[in-house]
Amino acid sequence: MLTESYFVSVTGQPLANNTAVAKDVGIYEHTLHPSHSTTNTFKKSSASRNGLAVSDTHIFAAQEEKATVHVYSRAKGNQEASITFPERIQSVVLQDDVLFLGSQEGRLIIWEICTGRQVTTPACHVQAVTCIAATPYHLLTGSDDSNVHVWSIPRLLELDSTIEHEPLETLSNHRAAITSLVVGQSVNLDTNICVSGSKDKSCIVWNYQLGIPLRTLLFPSFPLCLALDPCARAIYASSEDGSLYAIDLFAEKALLGPQSAEESSTAVQVSSAFGATPRDAGPASCMALNYDGTVLISGHPQGQVLRWDLSSRADSTELTSLNASVTNIAFVSPLPTPRPTKPVAVVRPFLGSRTYNFTSQLDSDLVEETRFDKTLKSRGVPNDVLEQAILAFQAPAQDDQGLSSKEVEELWEVINEQRTLQRKTLQRYIEAKTGGA
């Protein structure tokens, strides 16, 4: 069975004098499957909402109302560094070995954690960047100014310092602050969607590469946070009144795609909630789905972490209570993508165009896998060996190993000379032996 883990961050003072919960712990690592347990804790952190990012080796936590990001080593279980930036950090997201930070002043700060290179964009948002979502190729930033910007990650990472950093698209259909932003991981131009939630009590599904709104969803109260199914089949939303909604995008009455019966400009009223959070917990301030989209985890202002089984749509079960306001939940994939390098220690960011070094640990062999290695690791005879053998049987036979007639004659001359020399040597040996007798 796969071991599935998730991280939870809390902020603020303890809600009660609970001696069972450590007062200085700010980040918890939990195991969801096969049984729920707390596997690790990280101290001295007060991460803001949308301010937690987790990699295979590190945890990055933007401190609430501060210009500081705490960096923790997962292997050592301690704080590795405390990084200070020129502006207060409101949101963070990690894509590969690059940490993207949204500032209070509406800027985007890019930090390459293996080189220390730092890039800062102009204040393209006129208010704080409240949420960020990323794919391998695009970055999306949502702001209190009600706009969502779409950025090209390769362009943001250009080494040419003279390039002006501007968004590719601006999604501006909302009329109030953006509260949450989620994006699918598809690379297809037609199926790449993102979903933005706003205080105008709506969510909009976008084809963000083209800047086209695909569907507008209206809620009774504004959505606080969103979660997107791993295959982008459904949207899960938590609203201010404590309700939880599940919107199936490709149900019998599809909202997207060619099977949709309505025009994309038609707004859909979402009124039927699949669940409601307990009153003593408060509305979910953060949510996350596990790797196969069957379990939803929600965090609440009163410290509760609840589990919702989406297959049965049963009532929630409490996993743990952390005695402080929960601000972030982040799952770690049980099936991580293999990568050639692994950052053991982060490099502190620096401004300027000076030269820099890439500091990381090689996580694979420098040489390519040999034929013997492939044969050794495979079950039975490898397919490529079988294919070569079949081709060898089908190929026409070549006489004399493909040598020309002239080369064959020369070889026979050499062989005959050797045979003649061998006979003469043997004859002399016999004569010498006979005469001696």
Short mmCIF file of C-alpha atoms in Angstrom, two decimals:
data_model
loop_
_atom_site.label_atom_id
_atom_site.label_comp_id
_atom_site.label_asym_id
_atom_site.label_seq_id
_atom_site.Cartn_x
_atom_site.Cartn_y
_atom_site.Cartn_z
CA MET A 1 0.00 0.00 0.00
CA LEU A 2 1.22 3.49 -0.82
CA THR A 3 2.16 5.77 2.06
CA GLU A 4 0.48 9.13 1.57
CA SER A 5 1.53 12.19 3.57
CA TYR A 6 0.34 15.76 3.90
CA PHE A 7 1.55 18.89 5.68
CA VAL A 8 -0.51 21.30 7.77
CA SER A 9 0.50 24.79 8.90
CA VAL A 10 -1.06 26.82 11.70
CA THR A 11 -0.86 30.45 12.76
CA GLY A 12 -1.71 32.60 15.75
CA GLN A 13 -1.77 31.95 19.46
CA PRO A 14 -3.01 28.65 20.95
CA LEU A 15 -6.80 28.57 21.20
CA ALA A 16 -6.83 26.79 24.56
CA ASN A 17 -4.45 25.69 27.28
CA ASN A 18 -3.98 22.27 25.75
CA THR A 19 -0.76 20.76 27.08
CA ALA A 20 -1.03 17.82 24.66
CA VAL A 21 -0.17 20.11 21.72
CA ALA A 22 3.24 21.80 21.65
CA LYS A 23 2.93 25.58 21.68
CA ASP A 24 5.85 26.38 19.38
CA VAL A 25 5.02 23.91 16.57
CA GLY A 26 3.91 25.66 13.40
CA ILE A 27 4.02 22.89 10.76
CA TYR A 28 2.91 19.26 11.09
CA GLU A 29 3.60 16.31 8.82
CA HIS A 30 0.86 13.65 8.90
CA THR A 31 0.52 10.24 7.29
CA LEU A 32 -2.95 9.64 5.84
CA HIS A 33 -2.55 6.05 4.64
CA PRO A 34 -2.35 3.30 5.75
CA SER A 35 -3.22 4.82 9.18
CA HIS A 36 -3.36 8.43 10.29
CA SER A 37 -0.48 9.60 12.47
CA THR A 38 1.80 12.59 13.07
CA THR A 39 5.25 11.75 11.72
CA ASN A 40 7.12 15.03 12.16
CA THR A 41 6.78 18.59 13.45
CA PHE A 42 8.58 21.82 12.63
CA LYS A 43 8.84 24.65 15.13
CA LYS A 44 8.80 28.45 15.14
CA SER A 45 6.58 29.13 12.17
CA SER A 46 3.38 31.09 11.62
CA ALA A 47 2.64 30.58 7.93
CA SER A 48 0.14 32.85 6.23
CA ARG A 49 -2.71 31.50 4.15
CA ASN A 50 -1.40 30.31 0.73
CA GLY A 51 2.07 30.66 2.25
CA LEU A 52 3.26 27.03 2.40
CA ALA A 53 5.24 25.11 -0.25
CA VAL A 54 6.69 21.60 0.13
CA SER A 55 9.31 19.79 -1.95
CA ASP A 56 10.91 16.36 -1.58
CA THR A 57 13.66 17.87 0.56
CA HIS A 58 12.44 21.19 2.00
CA ILE A 59 9.51 23.18 3.38
CA PHE A 60 9.05 26.88 2.65
CA ALA A 61 6.76 28.88 4.95
CA ALA A 62 6.00 32.58 4.37
CA GLN A 63 5.50 34.16 7.78
CA GLU A 64 2.24 36.01 8.34
CA GLU A 65 2.48 39.80 7.98
CA LYS A 66 6.26 39.58 7.54
CA ALA A 67 8.83 39.77 4.75
CA THR A 68 10.38 36.49 5.92
CA VAL A 69 10.32 32.94 4.61
CA HIS A 70 11.41 30.10 6.89
CA VAL A 71 13.14 27.16 5.21
CA TYR A 72 13.05 23.73 6.86
CA SER A 73 14.98 20.58 5.98
CA ARG A 74 12.67 17.56 5.84
CA ALA A 75 15.54 15.11 6.30
CA LYS A 76 16.94 16.82 9.41
CA GLY A 77 13.60 18.04 10.77
CA ASN A 78 14.88 21.50 11.68
CA GLN A 79 14.96 25.07 10.38
CA GLU A 80 17.70 25.49 7.82
CA ALA A 81 17.43 29.20 7.06
CA SER A 82 15.37 32.35 7.52
CA ILE A 83 15.26 34.45 4.35
CA THR A 84 14.26 38.13 4.39
CA PHE A 85 12.85 39.86 1.30
CA PRO A 86 12.30 43.57 0.57
CA GLU A 87 8.49 43.28 0.80
CA ARG A 88 5.95 41.33 2.84
CA ILE A 89 5.21 37.92 1.33
CA GLN A 90 1.55 37.03 0.89
CA SER A 91 1.71 33.76 -1.07
CA VAL A 92 4.21 31.19 -2.34
CA VAL A 93 4.31 28.26 -4.75
CA LEU A 94 7.16 25.91 -5.69
CA GLN A 95 7.70 24.65 -9.23
CA ASP A 96 10.67 22.29 -9.62
CA ASP A 97 13.60 24.14 -7.98
CA VAL A 98 12.13 27.64 -8.28
CA LEU A 99 10.11 29.33 -5.52
CA PHE A 100 7.64 31.99 -6.66
CA LEU A 101 6.55 34.55 -4.07
CA GLY A 102 3.72 37.08 -4.25
CA SER A 103 4.31 40.32 -2.36
CA GLN A 104 2.11 42.79 -0.51
CA GLU A 105 3.00 45.44 -3.13
CA GLY A 106 1.74 43.37 -6.06
CA ARG A 107 5.11 42.11 -7.27
CA LEU A 108 6.27 38.64 -8.15
CA ILE A 109 9.62 37.51 -6.71
CA ILE A 110 11.39 34.51 -8.26
CA TRP A 111 14.02 32.64 -6.25
CA GLU A 112 16.06 29.79 -7.76
CA ILE A 113 16.83 27.75 -4.67
CA CYS A 114 19.77 25.86 -6.25
CA THR A 115 21.58 28.98 -7.51
CA GLY A 116 20.37 31.83 -5.30
CA ARG A 117 19.38 33.90 -8.31
CA GLN A 118 16.53 36.31 -7.55
CA VAL A 119 14.32 38.10 -10.07
CA THR A 120 11.67 40.67 -9.23
CA THR A 121 8.92 41.79 -11.59
CA PRO A 122 7.32 45.26 -11.65
CA ALA A 123 4.16 45.75 -9.58
CA CYS A 124 1.81 44.41 -12.26
CA HIS A 125 -0.91 43.96 -9.64
CA VAL A 126 -2.01 47.18 -7.95
CA GLN A 127 -2.73 45.29 -4.72
CA ALA A 128 -1.34 42.28 -2.87
CA VAL A 129 -0.79 38.95 -4.66
CA THR A 130 -3.02 36.69 -2.53
CA CYS A 131 -2.66 33.36 -4.32
CA ILE A 132 -0.41 31.67 -6.89
CA ALA A 133 -0.79 28.50 -8.98
CA ALA A 134 1.78 26.92 -11.28
CA THR A 135 2.31 24.40 -14.06
CA PRO A 136 5.70 23.47 -15.58
CA TYR A 137 5.22 26.21 -18.19
CA HIS A 138 2.87 28.84 -16.74
CA LEU A 139 2.38 30.77 -13.53
CA LEU A 140 -0.92 32.32 -12.47
CA THR A 141 -1.22 35.05 -9.85
CA GLY A 142 -4.43 36.25 -8.20
CA SER A 143 -4.70 39.55 -6.37
CA ASP A 144 -6.91 41.71 -4.21
CA ASP A 145 -7.27 43.92 -7.28
CA SER A 146 -9.68 41.25 -8.73
CA ASN A 147 -7.33 40.32 -11.62
CA VAL A 148 -5.53 37.09 -12.49
CA HIS A 149 -2.27 37.35 -14.46
CA VAL A 150 -0.86 34.52 -16.59
CA TRP A 151 2.95 34.43 -16.86
CA SER A 152 5.41 32.41 -18.94
CA ILE A 153 7.84 30.67 -16.57
CA PRO A 154 10.66 30.35 -19.17
CA ARG A 155 10.39 34.08 -19.82
CA LEU A 156 10.48 34.89 -16.11
CA LEU A 157 13.68 32.82 -15.81
CA GLU A 158 15.46 34.48 -18.75
CA LEU A 159 19.08 35.38 -17.97
CA ASP A 160 18.84 38.59 -19.98
CA SER A 161 18.29 41.30 -17.36
CA THR A 162 16.99 43.77 -19.96
CA ILE A 163 13.84 41.76 -20.67
CA GLU A 164 10.67 43.42 -19.39
CA HIS A 165 8.56 41.05 -17.34
CA GLU A 166 4.92 41.35 -18.32
CA PRO A 167 2.04 38.84 -18.10
CA LEU A 168 0.94 36.96 -21.20
CA GLU A 169 -2.76 37.35 -20.34
CA THR A 170 -4.88 39.19 -17.79
CA LEU A 171 -8.11 37.51 -16.69
CA SER A 172 -10.30 40.36 -15.49
CA ASN A 173 -13.92 39.17 -15.29
CA HIS A 174 -14.11 39.25 -11.48
CA ARG A 175 -15.39 42.31 -9.64
CA ALA A 176 -13.80 41.70 -6.22
CA ALA A 177 -10.64 40.29 -4.61
CA ILE A 178 -9.38 36.87 -5.69
CA THR A 179 -9.52 34.43 -2.78
CA SER A 180 -8.26 31.19 -4.34
CA LEU A 181 -6.68 29.90 -7.53
CA VAL A 182 -6.21 26.33 -8.80
CA VAL A 183 -4.90 25.06 -12.14
CA GLY A 184 -4.91 21.75 -14.03
CA GLN A 185 -1.65 20.15 -15.15
CA SER A 186 -2.64 19.41 -18.74
CA VAL A 187 -0.38 20.77 -21.47
CA ASN A 188 -3.04 20.69 -24.18
CA LEU A 189 -3.96 24.18 -25.36
CA ASP A 190 -7.66 23.33 -25.46
CA THR A 191 -8.02 21.47 -22.14
CA ASN A 192 -5.71 23.51 -19.93
CA ILE A 193 -8.04 25.11 -17.38
CA CYS A 194 -7.74 27.11 -14.19
CA VAL A 195 -10.40 28.12 -11.69
CA SER A 196 -10.46 31.40 -9.77
CA GLY A 197 -12.60 32.15 -6.72
CA SER A 198 -13.53 35.68 -5.72
CA LYS A 199 -15.30 37.69 -3.04
CA ASP A 200 -17.90 38.59 -5.69
CA LYS A 201 -19.46 35.17 -4.82
CA SER A 202 -18.34 33.53 -8.04
CA CYS A 203 -15.86 31.09 -9.50
CA ILE A 204 -14.76 31.28 -13.12
CA VAL A 205 -13.36 28.38 -15.12
CA TRP A 206 -10.82 29.70 -17.63
CA ASN A 207 -8.89 28.55 -20.63
CA TYR A 208 -6.05 30.60 -19.25
CA GLN A 209 -3.68 30.24 -22.20
CA LEU A 210 -6.23 31.87 -24.48
CA GLY A 211 -7.65 34.18 -21.80
CA ILE A 212 -11.20 32.88 -22.38
CA PRO A 213 -13.78 32.36 -19.60
CA LEU A 214 -15.40 28.93 -20.09
CA ARG A 215 -18.01 28.98 -17.32
CA THR A 216 -19.07 31.20 -14.42
CA LEU A 217 -20.33 29.57 -11.20
CA LEU A 218 -22.40 31.60 -8.72
CA PHE A 219 -22.53 30.75 -4.99
CA PRO A 220 -24.76 31.89 -2.11
CA SER A 221 -21.67 33.23 -0.30
CA PHE A 222 -18.17 33.87 -1.53
CA PRO A 223 -15.72 30.93 -1.87
CA LEU A 224 -12.84 30.94 0.59
CA CYS A 225 -10.75 28.20 -0.99
CA LEU A 226 -10.84 25.79 -3.93
CA ALA A 227 -9.50 22.34 -4.79
CA LEU A 228 -9.31 20.84 -8.28
CA ASP A 229 -9.62 17.15 -9.03
CA PRO A 230 -6.26 15.68 -10.21
CA CYS A 231 -7.79 15.01 -13.65
CA ALA A 232 -9.68 18.35 -13.68
CA ARG A 233 -13.03 16.56 -13.60
CA ALA A 234 -14.51 18.41 -10.64
CA ILE A 235 -14.12 21.53 -8.50
CA TYR A 236 -14.50 21.57 -4.72
CA ALA A 237 -15.25 24.87 -3.00
CA SER A 238 -15.56 26.00 0.61
CA SER A 239 -17.74 29.05 1.17
CA GLU A 240 -17.91 31.66 3.90
CA ASP A 241 -21.11 30.19 5.35
CA GLY A 242 -19.40 26.83 6.06
CA SER A 243 -20.83 24.90 3.10
CA LEU A 244 -18.77 22.58 0.89
CA TYR A 245 -19.65 22.28 -2.79
CA ALA A 246 -18.69 19.73 -5.43
CA ILE A 247 -19.13 20.82 -9.06
CA ASP A 248 -18.80 18.02 -11.62
CA LEU A 249 -17.61 19.61 -14.86
CA PHE A 250 -18.40 16.62 -17.09
CA ALA A 251 -21.55 15.14 -15.57
CA GLU A 252 -24.64 14.18 -17.55
CA LYS A 253 -25.30 17.90 -17.94
CA ALA A 254 -21.73 18.91 -18.75
CA LEU A 255 -20.55 22.42 -17.98
CA LEU A 256 -17.54 22.30 -20.31
CA GLY A 257 -16.67 20.81 -23.66
CA PRO A 258 -18.71 19.89 -26.73
CA GLN A 259 -21.30 18.04 -24.60
CA SER A 260 -22.30 21.24 -22.84
CA ALA A 261 -25.92 22.16 -23.61
CA GLU A 262 -25.51 25.84 -22.76
CA GLU A 263 -23.36 28.67 -24.02
CA SER A 264 -20.20 29.37 -22.04
CA SER A 265 -21.52 32.86 -21.26
CA THR A 266 -24.40 31.36 -19.26
CA ALA A 267 -23.78 31.56 -15.51
CA VAL A 268 -24.62 28.52 -13.39
CA GLN A 269 -26.11 28.92 -9.91
CA VAL A 270 -24.56 26.45 -7.44
CA SER A 271 -26.89 25.97 -4.50
CA SER A 272 -26.71 22.31 -3.45
CA ALA A 273 -23.86 21.63 -1.00
CA PHE A 274 -22.61 18.09 -0.44
CA GLY A 275 -21.55 18.87 3.14
CA ALA A 276 -21.36 21.48 5.88
CA THR A 277 -18.59 21.97 8.39
CA PRO A 278 -19.40 21.76 12.11
CA ARG A 279 -20.26 25.12 13.66
CA ASP A 280 -17.54 24.83 16.29
CA ALA A 281 -14.92 24.38 13.54
CA GLY A 282 -15.82 27.31 11.30
CA PRO A 283 -15.70 27.41 7.48
CA ALA A 284 -12.79 25.63 5.82
CA SER A 285 -9.94 28.07 5.22
CA CYS A 286 -7.88 25.58 3.18
CA MET A 287 -8.45 22.29 1.36
CA ALA A 288 -6.44 19.67 -0.50
CA LEU A 289 -7.16 16.46 -2.41
CA ASN A 290 -5.13 13.28 -2.20
CA TYR A 291 -3.35 11.89 -5.26
CA ASP A 292 -6.33 9.95 -6.68
CA GLY A 293 -9.02 12.49 -5.78
CA THR A 294 -10.98 10.23 -3.41
CA VAL A 295 -10.26 12.04 -0.13
CA LEU A 296 -10.63 15.73 0.65
CA ILE A 297 -8.85 17.22 3.67
CA SER A 298 -10.04 20.56 5.07
CA GLY A 299 -8.46 22.86 7.67
CA HIS A 300 -10.45 25.17 9.95
CA PRO A 301 -9.95 28.31 12.06
CA GLN A 302 -10.57 26.42 15.31
CA GLY A 303 -7.74 23.99 14.61
CA GLN A 304 -9.70 20.99 13.30
CA VAL A 305 -8.47 18.97 10.32
CA LEU A 306 -11.39 17.08 8.77
CA ARG A 307 -11.52 14.21 6.28
CA TRP A 308 -14.24 13.90 3.63
CA ASP A 309 -14.59 10.63 1.68
CA LEU A 310 -15.76 11.79 -1.74
CA SER A 311 -16.71 8.32 -2.97
CA SER A 312 -19.42 7.93 -0.33
CA ARG A 313 -20.10 11.62 0.37
CA ALA A 314 -20.46 10.69 4.04
CA ASP A 315 -20.16 13.15 6.90
CA SER A 316 -16.72 14.37 7.82
CA THR A 317 -14.45 12.71 10.36
CA GLU A 318 -11.96 14.62 12.47
CA LEU A 319 -8.36 13.58 11.90
CA THR A 320 -6.73 15.86 14.45
CA SER A 321 -7.13 19.13 16.34
CA LEU A 322 -4.08 21.40 16.40
CA ASN A 323 -5.22 24.08 18.87
CA ALA A 324 -4.50 26.93 16.41
CA SER A 325 -5.98 28.32 13.21
CA VAL A 326 -5.13 26.07 10.24
CA THR A 327 -3.90 28.07 7.23
CA ASN A 328 -2.52 25.54 4.72
CA ILE A 329 -2.78 21.90 3.75
CA ALA A 330 -0.37 20.43 1.18
CA PHE A 331 -0.22 16.82 0.00
CA VAL A 332 3.01 15.14 -1.05
CA SER A 333 2.68 12.82 -4.02
CA PRO A 334 3.33 9.16 -3.16
CA LEU A 335 4.57 8.73 -6.75
CA PRO A 336 7.13 11.52 -7.22
CA THR A 337 8.57 12.17 -10.65
CA PRO A 338 12.22 11.01 -10.87
CA ARG A 339 14.65 13.90 -11.14
CA PRO A 340 18.41 13.87 -11.88
CA THR A 341 19.30 16.28 -9.04
CA LYS A 342 18.18 16.90 -5.46
CA PRO A 343 18.85 20.17 -3.57
CA VAL A 344 20.37 19.17 -0.23
CA ALA A 345 20.74 22.78 0.98
CA VAL A 346 19.14 25.90 -0.46
CA VAL A 347 21.26 28.80 -1.68
CA ARG A 348 20.32 32.17 -0.21
CA PRO A 349 18.87 34.58 -2.79
CA PHE A 350 20.83 37.55 -4.07
CA LEU A 351 20.00 40.48 -6.34
CA GLY A 352 22.09 41.47 -9.33
CA SER A 353 23.52 39.84 -12.43
CA ARG A 354 26.68 38.31 -10.94
CA THR A 355 27.73 34.82 -11.88
CA TYR A 356 26.35 31.98 -9.82
CA ASN A 357 26.81 28.25 -9.33
CA PHE A 358 24.25 25.47 -9.43
CA THR A 359 24.42 23.64 -6.09
CA SER A 360 22.63 20.32 -5.88
CA GLN A 361 23.17 16.62 -5.31
CA LEU A 362 23.22 14.20 -8.21
CA ASP A 363 20.41 11.74 -7.69
CA SER A 364 21.22 9.43 -10.61
CA ASP A 365 24.20 7.95 -12.45
CA LEU A 366 26.15 10.18 -14.82
CA VAL A 367 26.46 7.39 -17.39
CA GLU A 368 23.57 5.99 -19.35
CA GLU A 369 22.17 2.60 -18.44
CA THR A 370 24.13 -0.15 -20.20
CA ARG A 371 22.63 -3.06 -22.09
CA PHE A 372 23.74 -5.40 -19.34
CA ASP A 373 21.95 -3.25 -16.69
CA LYS A 374 18.73 -3.31 -18.71
CA THR A 375 18.97 -7.09 -19.14
CA LEU A 376 19.69 -7.61 -15.45
CA LYS A 377 16.70 -5.54 -14.29
CA SER A 378 14.19 -6.88 -16.80
CA ARG A 379 11.89 -9.85 -16.36
CA GLY A 380 12.84 -12.52 -18.89
CA VAL A 381 14.45 -11.53 -22.17
CA PRO A 382 14.17 -7.77 -22.89
CA ASN A 383 12.10 -6.75 -25.89
CA ASP A 384 14.99 -5.02 -27.67
CA VAL A 385 17.15 -8.18 -27.43
CA LEU A 386 14.31 -10.27 -28.88
CA GLU A 387 13.80 -7.80 -31.70
CA GLN A 388 17.50 -7.85 -32.59
CA ALA A 389 17.54 -11.66 -32.55
CA ILE A 390 14.51 -11.88 -34.84
CA LEU A 391 16.04 -9.37 -37.24
CA ALA A 392 19.29 -11.37 -37.26
CA PHE A 393 17.42 -14.54 -38.30
CA GLN A 394 15.57 -12.69 -41.02
CA ALA A 395 18.69 -11.05 -42.47
CA PRO A 396 20.38 -12.82 -45.43
CA ALA A 397 23.49 -14.82 -44.62
CA GLN A 398 26.86 -13.25 -45.47
CA ASP A 399 29.70 -15.50 -46.60
CA ASP A 400 33.15 -15.02 -45.19
CA GLN A 401 31.87 -12.34 -42.81
CA GLY A 402 31.16 -9.96 -45.67
CA LEU A 403 34.77 -9.85 -47.00
CA SER A 404 35.54 -9.11 -50.61
CA SER A 405 37.03 -11.83 -52.89
CA LYS A 406 40.43 -10.10 -52.96
CA GLU A 407 40.57 -9.98 -49.18
CA VAL A 408 39.64 -13.67 -49.03
CA GLU A 409 42.46 -14.59 -51.44
CA GLU A 410 44.99 -12.63 -49.39
CA LEU A 411 43.87 -14.37 -46.21
CA TRP A 412 44.22 -17.82 -47.87
CA GLU A 413 47.76 -16.94 -48.99
CA VAL A 414 48.70 -16.10 -45.42
CA ILE A 415 47.12 -19.32 -44.14
CA ASN A 416 48.96 -21.44 -46.75
CA GLU A 417 52.29 -19.80 -45.88
CA GLN A 418 51.73 -20.57 -42.22
CA ARG A 419 50.88 -24.19 -43.02
CA THR A 420 54.04 -24.59 -45.17
CA LEU A 421 56.18 -23.09 -42.41
CA GLN A 422 54.58 -25.40 -39.86
CA ARG A 423 55.33 -28.53 -42.01
CA LYS A 424 58.99 -27.55 -42.49
CA THR A 425 59.43 -26.92 -38.79
CA LEU A 426 57.89 -30.26 -37.90
CA GLN A 427 60.08 -32.10 -40.48
CA ARG A 428 63.31 -30.61 -39.07
CA TYR A 429 62.24 -31.56 -35.56
CA ILE A 430 61.72 -35.22 -36.65
CA GLU A 431 65.11 -35.37 -38.45
CA ALA A 432 66.89 -33.94 -35.47
CA LYS A 433 65.26 -36.41 -33.12
CA THR A 434 66.01 -39.40 -35.42
CA GLY A 435 69.70 -38.46 -35.89
CA GLY A 436 70.16 -38.07 -32.18
CA ALA A 437 68.75 -41.54 -31.56
#
